[in-house]
Coordinates of C-alpha atoms in Angstrom, one line a residue:
M785 CA -0.1 0.3 0.3
N786 CA 2.7 2.3 1.1
T787 CA 4.5 1.9 -2.5
I788 CA 1.0 2.5 -4.0
F789 CA 1.1 6.0 -2.5
S790 CA 4.3 7.0 -3.4
Y791 CA 3.5 6.4 -7.5
I792 CA 0.0 8.3 -6.6
F793 CA 2.5 10.9 -4.6
L794 CA 4.8 10.8 -7.9
G795 CA 1.4 11.7 -9.9
L796 CA 1.2 14.7 -8.0
S797 CA 4.6 16.0 -7.9
L798 CA 4.7 15.7 -11.9
S799 CA 1.7 17.5 -12.3
A800 CA 2.0 20.3 -9.7
P801 CA 4.8 22.4 -11.7
I802 CA 3.5 25.1 -13.2
G803 CA 3.0 24.4 -17.5
P804 CA 0.6 25.1 -20.1
I805 CA -1.8 22.6 -18.4
N806 CA -1.9 24.3 -15.5
A807 CA -2.4 27.8 -17.0
A808 CA -5.0 26.6 -19.6
Q809 CA -6.9 24.9 -16.4
L810 CA -6.9 28.5 -14.6
D811 CA -8.2 30.2 -17.3
K812 CA -11.2 28.0 -18.2
G813 CA -11.5 27.5 -14.4
I814 CA -12.3 31.4 -14.2
R815 CA -14.3 31.7 -17.4
G816 CA -16.4 28.7 -16.7
G817 CA -16.2 27.1 -13.6
F818 CA -15.2 23.3 -12.4
W819 CA -16.0 21.5 -15.1
P820 CA -14.6 23.2 -17.7
A821 CA -11.1 23.5 -15.8
W822 CA -11.5 19.7 -15.0
F823 CA -12.0 18.7 -18.9
V824 CA -8.7 20.6 -19.3
G825 CA -7.0 17.8 -17.1
L826 CA -9.0 15.4 -18.7
G827 CA -7.7 15.9 -22.2
A828 CA -4.1 16.0 -20.8
I829 CA -4.8 13.1 -18.8
S830 CA -6.2 11.1 -22.1
A831 CA -2.7 12.2 -24.1
D832 CA -0.9 11.5 -20.9
I833 CA -2.2 7.6 -21.0
I834 CA -1.0 7.8 -24.9
Y835 CA 2.4 8.0 -23.9
M836 CA 2.2 5.9 -21.4
L837 CA 1.1 2.8 -23.8
L838 CA 3.7 4.2 -26.3
V839 CA 6.3 3.7 -23.3
Y840 CA 5.1 0.2 -22.4
F841 CA 5.3 -0.8 -26.2
G842 CA 8.5 0.7 -27.0
V843 CA 7.1 2.7 -29.5
I844 CA 7.9 6.4 -28.1
H845 CA 11.5 5.9 -29.3
L846 CA 10.1 6.9 -33.4
L847 CA 9.5 9.8 -32.0
E848 CA 12.7 11.3 -30.7
A849 CA 13.3 11.5 -34.1
P850 CA 14.4 15.2 -35.1
F851 CA 12.1 15.9 -37.5
V852 CA 9.0 14.5 -35.1
K853 CA 10.2 16.4 -32.9
A854 CA 10.3 19.6 -34.6
F855 CA 6.7 19.0 -35.9
L856 CA 5.5 18.6 -32.6
W857 CA 7.4 21.4 -31.3
L858 CA 5.6 23.7 -34.0
F859 CA 2.2 22.1 -33.4
G860 CA 2.5 22.9 -29.5
F861 CA 3.3 26.3 -30.7
F862 CA 0.5 27.0 -32.7
V863 CA -1.9 25.1 -30.6
L864 CA -0.5 27.7 -26.9
V865 CA 0.0 30.6 -29.0
Y866 CA -3.7 30.5 -30.4
T867 CA -5.3 29.5 -27.1
G868 CA -3.8 31.8 -25.2
I869 CA -4.3 34.7 -27.9
E870 CA -8.1 33.5 -27.2
S871 CA -7.8 33.9 -23.9
I872 CA -6.6 37.2 -23.9
R873 CA -8.9 38.0 -26.4
D874 CA -12.1 37.0 -24.2
A875 CA -10.5 38.4 -21.1
G876 CA -12.4 41.4 -21.6
Q877 CA -15.4 39.4 -21.5
L878 CA -15.7 38.7 -18.2
T879 CA -18.2 40.1 -16.2
S880 CA -20.2 40.4 -12.5
S881 CA -22.9 38.6 -14.4
N882 CA -21.2 35.7 -15.9
K883 CA -19.4 34.7 -13.2
Q884 CA -21.7 32.9 -11.7
G885 CA -22.6 30.9 -14.8
G886 CA -19.6 30.1 -17.5
D887 CA -20.8 29.3 -21.2
V888 CA -17.6 27.5 -22.0
S889 CA -17.8 24.2 -24.3
L890 CA -16.8 21.1 -22.3
S891 CA -15.8 19.1 -25.7
K892 CA -13.6 22.0 -26.9
S893 CA -11.5 22.1 -23.2
L894 CA -11.2 18.5 -23.2
L895 CA -9.5 18.9 -26.9
S896 CA -7.5 22.0 -25.9
G897 CA -6.0 19.9 -22.9
F898 CA -5.0 16.9 -25.1
L899 CA -3.8 18.8 -27.8
M900 CA -1.2 20.5 -25.4
S901 CA -0.5 17.6 -23.6
L902 CA -0.2 15.0 -27.4
S903 CA 2.2 18.0 -28.5
N904 CA 4.2 18.5 -25.7
P905 CA 8.0 17.1 -26.6
L906 CA 8.3 17.5 -23.0
S907 CA 6.2 15.2 -22.3
I908 CA 7.6 12.4 -24.6
L909 CA 11.2 13.1 -22.7
F910 CA 9.5 12.8 -19.1
W911 CA 7.3 9.7 -20.2
L912 CA 10.4 8.3 -21.4
G913 CA 12.7 9.3 -18.5
I914 CA 10.7 8.9 -15.7
Y915 CA 8.1 6.4 -16.8
G916 CA 10.5 4.3 -18.9
S917 CA 12.5 3.8 -15.9
I918 CA 10.0 3.1 -13.6
L919 CA 8.3 0.2 -16.5
A920 CA 12.2 -1.1 -16.5
K921 CA 12.5 -2.0 -12.8
A922 CA 8.8 -2.8 -12.3
A923 CA 8.8 -5.0 -15.2
N924 CA 12.1 -7.2 -13.8
E925 CA 10.3 -7.4 -10.2
Y926 CA 6.6 -7.7 -10.4
P927 CA 3.7 -9.3 -13.0
L928 CA 1.9 -7.1 -15.3
K929 CA -1.1 -7.4 -12.8
Q930 CA 0.9 -5.0 -10.2
L931 CA 2.5 -3.1 -13.3
L932 CA -0.9 -1.6 -14.2
I933 CA -1.7 -1.2 -10.7
Y934 CA 1.2 1.0 -10.2
S935 CA 0.9 3.0 -13.6
G936 CA -3.0 3.7 -12.6
A937 CA -1.8 5.2 -9.5
I938 CA 0.4 7.7 -11.3
V939 CA -3.0 8.2 -13.4
L940 CA -4.6 8.8 -10.4
G941 CA -2.3 11.3 -8.5
I942 CA -2.6 13.5 -12.0
L943 CA -6.0 13.1 -11.7
L944 CA -6.1 14.4 -8.3
W945 CA -4.2 17.2 -9.1
D946 CA -6.4 18.2 -12.0
V947 CA -9.1 18.0 -9.5
T948 CA -7.5 20.4 -6.7
M949 CA -6.9 22.7 -9.9
A950 CA -10.1 22.6 -11.1
T951 CA -11.6 23.3 -7.3
A952 CA -9.0 26.2 -6.9
S953 CA -9.7 27.9 -10.4
S954 CA -13.7 27.6 -9.5
I955 CA -13.5 29.1 -6.4
F956 CA -11.6 32.0 -7.5
R957 CA -14.2 32.8 -10.1
R958 CA -16.9 33.1 -7.2
F959 CA -15.0 35.4 -4.9
M960 CA -12.9 37.6 -6.9
T961 CA -14.6 40.7 -8.6
A962 CA -14.5 40.6 -12.3
R963 CA -11.5 43.2 -12.9
V964 CA -9.2 40.2 -11.1
L965 CA -10.7 37.5 -12.6
K966 CA -9.9 39.6 -16.1
A967 CA -6.2 40.4 -15.1
I968 CA -5.8 36.7 -14.2
S969 CA -7.2 35.3 -17.6
M970 CA -4.9 37.8 -19.1
L971 CA -1.9 36.6 -17.4
S972 CA -2.9 33.1 -18.2
G973 CA -3.3 33.8 -21.6
L974 CA 0.4 35.7 -21.8
S975 CA 1.6 32.3 -19.8
L976 CA 0.4 30.1 -22.8
V977 CA 1.2 32.3 -25.3
G978 CA 5.0 32.4 -23.9
F979 CA 4.8 28.4 -23.6
G980 CA 4.1 28.5 -27.0
I981 CA 7.5 30.9 -28.1
Y982 CA 9.6 29.1 -26.2
F983 CA 7.8 25.9 -28.4
G984 CA 8.5 27.8 -31.4
V985 CA 12.1 29.0 -30.6
Q986 CA 12.7 24.9 -29.8
A987 CA 11.4 24.3 -33.6
F988 CA 13.8 27.0 -35.2
F989 CA 16.7 25.5 -33.8
L990 CA 15.9 22.3 -33.9
L991 CA 15.2 23.1 -37.5
F992 CA 18.3 25.3 -38.5
W993 CA 20.5 24.8 -35.9
H994 CA 20.5 20.9 -35.2

């Protein structure tokens, strides 16, 4: 049981650092409440599970090819910059009257989180490095059933963090003024654009300076 809790804690620890997903969850949460923010996290988890499966089947090494990595950096650049600009543009629409009920699309939130996580080459490095080493160690010591339980514990930890972020952002929108919410939404959008520019720079160096 202690081992399972350690894997849950690992999932929490991996999700906690500030990144595009957290910024997007914060923005969706103050704009639409708990559910849109949580669906961003669910979309990201869906992409994480895909990467876990790729690591397990040994396919993820194909994604380390420079051309593929450059494509992912570029795709991530467009997704993040588009989402960030959309957030900045829509920040002015946050008013006291729409604080209590958002009209943010759940399917759009889910897709946004999925694309952000799937197009993030840092996710590939993470799952290949950390999960790959865990998989190598556990595969030698435990049967497949135990391996699935530990992998599920990591996903549960990520899911718990997503619920925490969604809850916190939905609480923010209830107790903060419309002006403060606009400022947070603007900062979230700028953060996403910043991450997008970073992705774009990485793609440029990979394509032209590699």
